[in-house]
């Protein structure tokens, strides 16, 4: 099993989408759980890509192909993590904030939320405050989740919270935030309801809002 997981890591780090997909298929066929493949294989690989980027060994193109390989593997895992055709436990509007194009973490959060039984409206990346507000209005969401990976874009989280207040929706929806630069302290500072450091804890947090 260790070898299969290592091969997945290599596939992502080399940005080889085809190989990554093949290795993930092998892992699934070998009976390794989707959660384990994600947590032990793909997520550490992306963290390693980040480290190599920080050290100047990887550049944006390497990150892009690694992200594409990761997405290829995630597409295979999605149906295994998501519960279909059950009454949703609640509705979540999710997006990466304005100016920010990072979506791997947000996509994982979406998967885990769906796996926990939520109906998720995924607004994608580069989502401005107005779009979040409109989606909350039209979907009647119980929870809104904002993701930011850049210190320059995390400041758009409080902008959305202000827009929710202006629209008279702040009391109707719980706001949770996450992404690499986000902390519990930052969540409190901007008046969000909660923060989670990873996708499984994000799902647990959202469940705590609807139970
Ligand atoms: C992959 C990547 C990219 C890819 C993104 C591809 C994609 N489709 O997402 C590309 C190449 C496009 C990219 C571009 C850029 N990037 Co970049 N990127 C990364 C990298 C290596 C990994 C991010 C990632 O996917 N991590 C894996 C996922 C699983 O983790 P995660 O996102 O943190 O998500 C988890 C949790 O945070 C949490 N979570 C996430 N969202 C949410 C939401 C909620 C509601 C909750 C509760 C929880 C939650 O759960 C997730 C799953 O467990 C990071 C380095 C790093 N260590 O983070 C840099 C990094 C974020 N990038 C960085 C930079 C500088 C850039 C660029 C500006 C580079 C450039 N010069 O062009 C551009 C900006 C583009 C833009 N406008 O957004 C910097 C940011 C520095 C900073 N402090 O602001 C980092 C930290 C690298 C570095 N050390 O310099 N990047």
CSV table of C-alpha atoms and ligand atoms in Angstrom, one decimal:
chain,number,residue,atom,x,y,z
A,1,UNK,CA,0.0,0.0,0.0
A,2,UNK,CA,2.9,2.4,0.8
A,3,UNK,CA,4.2,2.0,-2.7
A,4,UNK,CA,0.9,2.8,-4.3
A,5,UNK,CA,0.5,5.9,-2.2
A,6,UNK,CA,4.1,6.9,-3.0
A,7,UNK,CA,3.4,6.5,-6.7
A,8,UNK,CA,0.4,8.9,-6.4
A,9,UNK,CA,2.6,11.5,-4.7
A,10,UNK,CA,5.1,11.2,-7.5
A,11,UNK,CA,2.4,11.5,-10.1
A,12,UNK,CA,1.2,14.7,-8.6
A,13,UNK,CA,4.6,16.2,-8.0
A,14,UNK,CA,5.7,15.4,-11.6
A,15,UNK,CA,2.4,17.0,-12.8
A,16,UNK,CA,1.6,13.8,-14.7
A,17,UNK,CA,-2.2,13.8,-14.9
A,18,UNK,CA,-2.5,10.5,-16.8
A,19,UNK,CA,-0.1,8.6,-14.4
A,20,UNK,CA,-1.8,10.1,-11.3
A,21,UNK,CA,-5.2,9.0,-12.5
A,22,UNK,CA,-3.8,5.5,-13.3
A,23,UNK,CA,-2.2,5.3,-9.8
A,24,UNK,CA,-5.4,6.5,-8.1
A,25,UNK,CA,-7.3,3.8,-10.0
A,26,UNK,CA,-4.8,1.2,-8.8
A,27,UNK,CA,-5.2,2.4,-5.2
A,28,UNK,CA,-9.0,2.2,-5.4
A,29,UNK,CA,-8.8,-1.3,-6.9
A,30,UNK,CA,-6.4,-2.3,-4.1
A,31,UNK,CA,-9.1,-1.4,-1.6
A,32,UNK,CA,-7.5,1.8,-0.2
A,33,UNK,CA,-10.1,4.2,1.0
A,34,UNK,CA,-10.7,7.4,-0.9
A,35,UNK,CA,-10.0,9.4,2.3
A,36,UNK,CA,-6.6,7.7,2.8
A,37,UNK,CA,-5.7,8.3,-0.9
A,38,UNK,CA,-6.5,12.0,-0.4
A,39,UNK,CA,-4.9,12.4,3.0
A,40,UNK,CA,-1.8,10.3,2.7
A,41,UNK,CA,-1.1,10.7,-1.1
A,42,UNK,CA,-2.5,13.7,-2.8
A,43,UNK,CA,-2.6,16.3,-0.1
A,44,UNK,CA,1.0,15.7,1.1
A,45,UNK,CA,2.1,15.9,-2.6
A,46,UNK,CA,0.5,19.3,-3.0
A,47,UNK,CA,2.1,20.5,0.3
A,48,UNK,CA,5.5,19.3,-1.0
A,49,UNK,CA,4.8,21.2,-4.3
A,50,UNK,CA,4.2,24.3,-2.2
A,51,UNK,CA,7.5,23.7,-0.3
A,52,UNK,CA,9.4,23.3,-3.6
A,53,UNK,CA,7.8,26.5,-4.9
A,54,UNK,CA,8.8,28.4,-1.7
A,55,UNK,CA,12.4,27.1,-2.1
A,56,UNK,CA,12.5,28.3,-5.7
A,57,UNK,CA,12.7,24.8,-7.2
A,58,UNK,CA,9.2,24.9,-8.6
A,59,UNK,CA,7.7,27.8,-10.5
A,60,UNK,CA,4.1,28.6,-11.4
A,61,UNK,CA,4.0,26.2,-14.5
A,62,UNK,CA,5.1,23.3,-12.2
A,63,UNK,CA,2.4,24.2,-9.7
A,64,UNK,CA,-0.2,24.4,-12.5
A,65,UNK,CA,0.5,20.9,-13.8
A,66,UNK,CA,0.7,19.5,-10.3
A,67,UNK,CA,-2.8,21.1,-9.6
A,68,UNK,CA,-4.1,19.5,-12.8
A,69,UNK,CA,-2.8,16.1,-11.9
A,70,UNK,CA,-4.4,16.5,-8.4
A,71,UNK,CA,-7.7,17.5,-10.0
A,72,UNK,CA,-7.6,14.4,-12.2
A,73,UNK,CA,-7.2,12.2,-9.2
A,74,UNK,CA,-9.9,14.0,-7.2
A,75,UNK,CA,-12.4,13.5,-10.0
A,76,UNK,CA,-12.0,9.8,-9.5
A,77,UNK,CA,-12.5,10.1,-5.7
A,78,UNK,CA,-15.5,12.4,-5.9
A,79,UNK,CA,-18.1,9.7,-6.4
A,80,UNK,CA,-16.6,7.7,-3.5
A,81,UNK,CA,-16.8,10.6,-1.1
A,82,UNK,CA,-20.1,12.0,-2.0
A,83,UNK,CA,-23.5,10.7,-0.8
A,84,UNK,CA,-26.1,10.9,-3.6
A,85,UNK,CA,-29.9,11.1,-3.5
A,86,UNK,CA,-30.5,11.8,0.1
A,87,UNK,CA,-32.4,14.6,1.7
A,88,UNK,CA,-29.8,17.4,2.2
A,89,UNK,CA,-28.9,18.2,5.9
A,90,UNK,CA,-28.5,21.8,4.9
A,91,UNK,CA,-27.4,24.1,2.1
A,92,UNK,CA,-24.0,25.7,1.7
A,93,UNK,CA,-22.8,28.4,-0.6
A,94,UNK,CA,-19.1,28.0,-1.3
A,95,UNK,CA,-16.5,30.0,-3.2
A,96,UNK,CA,-13.0,31.3,-3.4
A,97,UNK,CA,-12.9,35.1,-2.8
A,98,UNK,CA,-12.4,37.9,-5.3
A,99,UNK,CA,-9.0,38.0,-6.9
A,100,UNK,CA,-8.1,34.5,-5.9
A,101,UNK,CA,-7.9,31.6,-8.3
A,102,UNK,CA,-6.9,28.8,-5.9
A,103,UNK,CA,-9.5,26.1,-5.9
A,104,UNK,CA,-8.0,22.8,-4.9
A,105,UNK,CA,-8.7,23.2,-1.2
A,106,UNK,CA,-12.2,24.7,-1.8
A,107,UNK,CA,-13.0,21.7,-4.1
A,108,UNK,CA,-12.0,19.3,-1.3
A,109,UNK,CA,-14.2,21.2,1.1
A,110,UNK,CA,-17.1,20.9,-1.4
A,111,UNK,CA,-16.5,17.2,-1.7
A,112,UNK,CA,-16.5,16.7,2.1
A,113,UNK,CA,-19.6,18.8,2.6
A,114,UNK,CA,-21.4,16.8,0.0
A,115,UNK,CA,-20.2,13.6,1.6
A,116,UNK,CA,-21.6,14.9,4.9
A,117,UNK,CA,-25.0,15.3,3.2
A,118,UNK,CA,-25.0,19.1,2.3
A,119,UNK,CA,-26.4,20.6,-0.9
A,120,UNK,CA,-23.5,22.7,-2.1
A,121,UNK,CA,-23.7,25.7,-4.5
A,122,UNK,CA,-20.1,26.1,-5.6
A,123,UNK,CA,-19.6,29.5,-7.1
A,124,UNK,CA,-16.1,28.7,-8.2
A,125,UNK,CA,-13.2,31.1,-7.9
A,126,UNK,CA,-12.8,34.9,-8.0
A,127,UNK,CA,-16.2,35.4,-6.4
A,128,UNK,CA,-17.1,39.0,-5.3
A,129,UNK,CA,-19.3,39.9,-2.4
A,130,UNK,CA,-22.4,40.6,-4.5
A,131,UNK,CA,-22.2,37.2,-6.0
A,132,UNK,CA,-22.0,35.5,-2.6
A,133,UNK,CA,-25.0,37.6,-1.4
A,134,UNK,CA,-27.1,36.8,-4.5
A,135,UNK,CA,-26.4,33.1,-4.1
A,136,UNK,CA,-27.3,33.1,-0.4
A,137,UNK,CA,-30.6,34.9,-1.3
A,138,UNK,CA,-31.5,32.6,-4.2
A,139,UNK,CA,-30.5,29.3,-2.5
A,140,UNK,CA,-31.7,30.0,1.1
A,141,UNK,CA,-28.3,28.7,2.3
A,142,UNK,CA,-27.8,28.0,6.0
A,143,UNK,CA,-24.0,28.3,5.7
A,144,UNK,CA,-21.6,30.3,3.5
A,145,UNK,CA,-18.0,29.1,3.1
A,146,UNK,CA,-15.3,31.4,1.8
A,147,UNK,CA,-11.8,30.2,0.8
A,148,UNK,CA,-8.7,32.4,0.4
A,149,UNK,CA,-5.1,31.3,-0.3
A,150,UNK,CA,-3.5,34.7,-0.7
A,151,UNK,CA,-2.8,37.3,2.0
A,152,UNK,CA,-3.8,39.9,-0.6
A,153,UNK,CA,-7.3,38.4,-1.1
A,154,UNK,CA,-8.2,37.2,2.4
A,155,UNK,CA,-9.2,40.9,3.0
A,156,UNK,CA,-12.2,40.3,0.7
A,157,UNK,CA,-13.7,38.0,3.3
A,158,UNK,CA,-14.8,40.9,5.6
A,159,UNK,CA,-16.1,42.7,2.5
A,160,UNK,CA,-18.5,39.8,1.9
A,161,UNK,CA,-19.5,39.8,5.6
A,162,UNK,CA,-20.3,43.6,5.4
A,163,UNK,CA,-22.3,43.0,2.2
A,164,UNK,CA,-24.4,40.3,4.0
A,165,UNK,CA,-25.1,42.8,6.8
A,166,UNK,CA,-26.2,45.4,4.3
A,167,UNK,CA,-28.5,42.9,2.6
A,168,UNK,CA,-30.0,42.0,6.0
A,169,UNK,CA,-28.8,38.4,5.7
A,170,UNK,CA,-26.1,38.2,8.3
A,171,UNK,CA,-28.4,36.8,11.0
A,172,UNK,CA,-29.8,34.2,8.6
A,173,UNK,CA,-26.5,32.6,7.6
A,174,UNK,CA,-23.4,31.2,9.3
A,175,UNK,CA,-20.1,32.3,7.9
A,176,UNK,CA,-17.2,29.9,7.9
A,177,UNK,CA,-13.8,30.7,6.4
A,178,UNK,CA,-10.6,28.8,5.5
A,179,UNK,CA,-7.5,28.6,3.4
A,180,UNK,CA,-3.8,28.4,4.2
A,181,UNK,CA,-3.4,32.0,5.5
A,182,UNK,CA,-6.6,32.0,7.6
A,183,UNK,CA,-6.5,31.4,11.3
A,184,UNK,CA,-9.1,31.2,14.1
A,185,UNK,CA,-8.0,34.6,15.3
A,186,UNK,CA,-8.5,36.1,11.8
A,187,UNK,CA,-12.0,34.5,11.6
A,188,UNK,CA,-12.9,36.1,15.0
A,189,UNK,CA,-11.4,39.5,14.0
A,190,UNK,CA,-13.5,39.7,10.8
A,191,UNK,CA,-16.7,38.5,12.6
A,192,UNK,CA,-17.0,35.1,10.9
A,193,UNK,CA,-18.7,32.4,12.8
A,194,UNK,CA,-16.0,29.8,12.4
A,195,UNK,CA,-12.8,28.6,10.8
A,196,UNK,CA,-11.6,25.1,9.9
A,197,UNK,CA,-8.0,24.1,9.0
A,198,UNK,CA,-9.0,21.3,6.7
A,199,UNK,CA,-11.9,19.8,4.7
A,200,UNK,CA,-13.1,17.2,7.1
A,201,UNK,CA,-13.2,19.7,10.0
A,202,UNK,CA,-15.0,22.2,7.6
A,203,UNK,CA,-17.7,19.5,7.2
A,204,UNK,CA,-17.9,19.0,10.9
A,205,UNK,CA,-18.2,22.7,11.5
A,206,UNK,CA,-21.0,23.1,9.0
A,207,UNK,CA,-22.8,20.1,10.6
A,208,UNK,CA,-22.6,21.8,13.9
A,209,UNK,CA,-24.4,24.8,12.4
A,210,UNK,CA,-27.4,22.8,11.2
A,211,UNK,CA,-27.8,20.3,14.1
B,1,LIG,C1,-1.3,25.1,-6.3
B,1,LIG,C2,-1.0,26.5,-6.0
B,1,LIG,C3,-1.2,27.5,-7.0
B,1,LIG,C4,-1.9,27.1,-8.3
B,1,LIG,C5,-3.5,27.0,-8.0
B,1,LIG,C6,-4.2,26.0,-8.9
B,1,LIG,C7,-5.6,25.7,-8.4
B,1,LIG,N1,-6.4,25.4,-9.4
B,1,LIG,O1,-5.9,25.9,-7.3
B,1,LIG,C8,-1.6,28.3,-9.3
B,1,LIG,C9,-0.3,27.9,-10.0
B,1,LIG,C10,-2.6,28.7,-10.2
B,1,LIG,C11,-1.2,29.3,-8.2
B,1,LIG,C12,-1.1,30.7,-8.6
B,1,LIG,C13,-0.7,31.7,-7.7
B,1,LIG,N2,-0.1,31.5,-6.5
B,1,LIG,CO1,-0.3,29.8,-5.5
B,1,LIG,N3,-0.1,28.2,-4.6
B,1,LIG,C14,-0.4,26.9,-4.8
B,1,LIG,C15,0.1,26.1,-3.6
B,1,LIG,C16,1.4,25.4,-4.0
B,1,LIG,C17,-0.9,25.0,-3.1
B,1,LIG,C18,-2.3,25.4,-2.7
B,1,LIG,C19,-3.1,24.2,-2.6
B,1,LIG,O2,-3.8,23.8,-3.5
B,1,LIG,N4,-2.9,23.5,-1.4
B,1,LIG,C20,-3.6,22.2,-1.2
B,1,LIG,C21,-5.0,22.4,-0.6
B,1,LIG,C22,-5.6,21.0,-0.3
B,1,LIG,O3,-4.8,23.1,0.6
B,1,LIG,P1,-5.6,24.4,1.0
B,1,LIG,O4,-5.9,25.2,-0.2
B,1,LIG,O5,-4.9,25.1,2.1
B,1,LIG,O6,-7.0,23.9,1.5
B,1,LIG,C23,-7.3,23.2,2.7
B,1,LIG,C24,-7.5,24.1,3.9
B,1,LIG,O7,-6.9,25.4,3.8
B,1,LIG,C25,-9.0,24.2,4.1
B,1,LIG,N5,-9.8,25.2,3.3
B,1,LIG,C26,-9.6,25.7,2.1
B,1,LIG,N6,-10.6,26.5,1.7
B,1,LIG,C27,-11.5,26.5,2.7
B,1,LIG,C28,-12.7,27.1,2.9
B,1,LIG,C29,-13.4,26.9,4.0
B,1,LIG,C30,-14.8,27.6,4.2
B,1,LIG,C31,-12.9,26.1,5.1
B,1,LIG,C32,-13.7,26.0,6.3
B,1,LIG,C33,-11.7,25.5,4.9
B,1,LIG,C34,-11.0,25.6,3.8
B,1,LIG,O8,-9.4,22.9,3.6
B,1,LIG,C35,-8.6,22.5,2.5
B,1,LIG,C36,-8.5,21.0,2.4
B,1,LIG,O9,-8.1,20.4,3.6
B,1,LIG,C37,0.3,27.1,-2.5
B,1,LIG,C38,1.3,26.8,-1.4
B,1,LIG,C39,0.7,26.3,-0.1
B,1,LIG,N7,1.5,25.7,0.7
B,1,LIG,O10,-0.5,26.5,0.2
B,1,LIG,C40,0.7,28.4,-3.3
B,1,LIG,C41,0.4,29.8,-2.7
B,1,LIG,C42,-0.9,29.9,-2.1
B,1,LIG,N8,0.4,30.6,-3.9
B,1,LIG,C43,1.0,31.7,-3.8
B,1,LIG,C44,1.2,32.7,-4.8
B,1,LIG,C45,2.1,33.9,-4.5
B,1,LIG,C46,0.6,32.6,-6.1
B,1,LIG,C47,0.6,33.6,-7.2
B,1,LIG,C48,0.5,35.0,-6.8
B,1,LIG,C49,1.9,33.3,-8.0
B,1,LIG,C50,2.2,34.2,-9.1
B,1,LIG,N9,3.3,34.8,-8.9
B,1,LIG,O11,1.5,34.3,-10.1
B,1,LIG,C51,-0.6,33.1,-8.1
B,1,LIG,C52,-1.9,33.8,-7.7
B,1,LIG,C53,-3.1,33.5,-8.7
B,1,LIG,C54,-4.4,34.0,-8.1
B,1,LIG,N10,-4.8,35.2,-8.5
B,1,LIG,O12,-5.0,33.3,-7.3
B,1,LIG,C55,1.5,31.9,-2.4
B,1,LIG,C56,0.7,32.9,-1.5
B,1,LIG,C57,1.5,33.8,-0.7
B,1,LIG,C58,0.7,34.6,0.2
B,1,LIG,N11,1.0,34.6,1.5
B,1,LIG,O13,-0.2,35.3,-0.2
B,1,LIG,C59,1.6,30.4,-1.8
B,1,LIG,C60,1.4,30.3,-0.3
B,1,LIG,C61,3.0,29.9,-2.2
B,1,LIG,C62,4.1,30.6,-1.5
B,1,LIG,N12,4.6,30.1,-0.4
B,1,LIG,O14,4.6,31.6,-2.0
B,1,LIG,N13,-0.9,28.8,-7.0
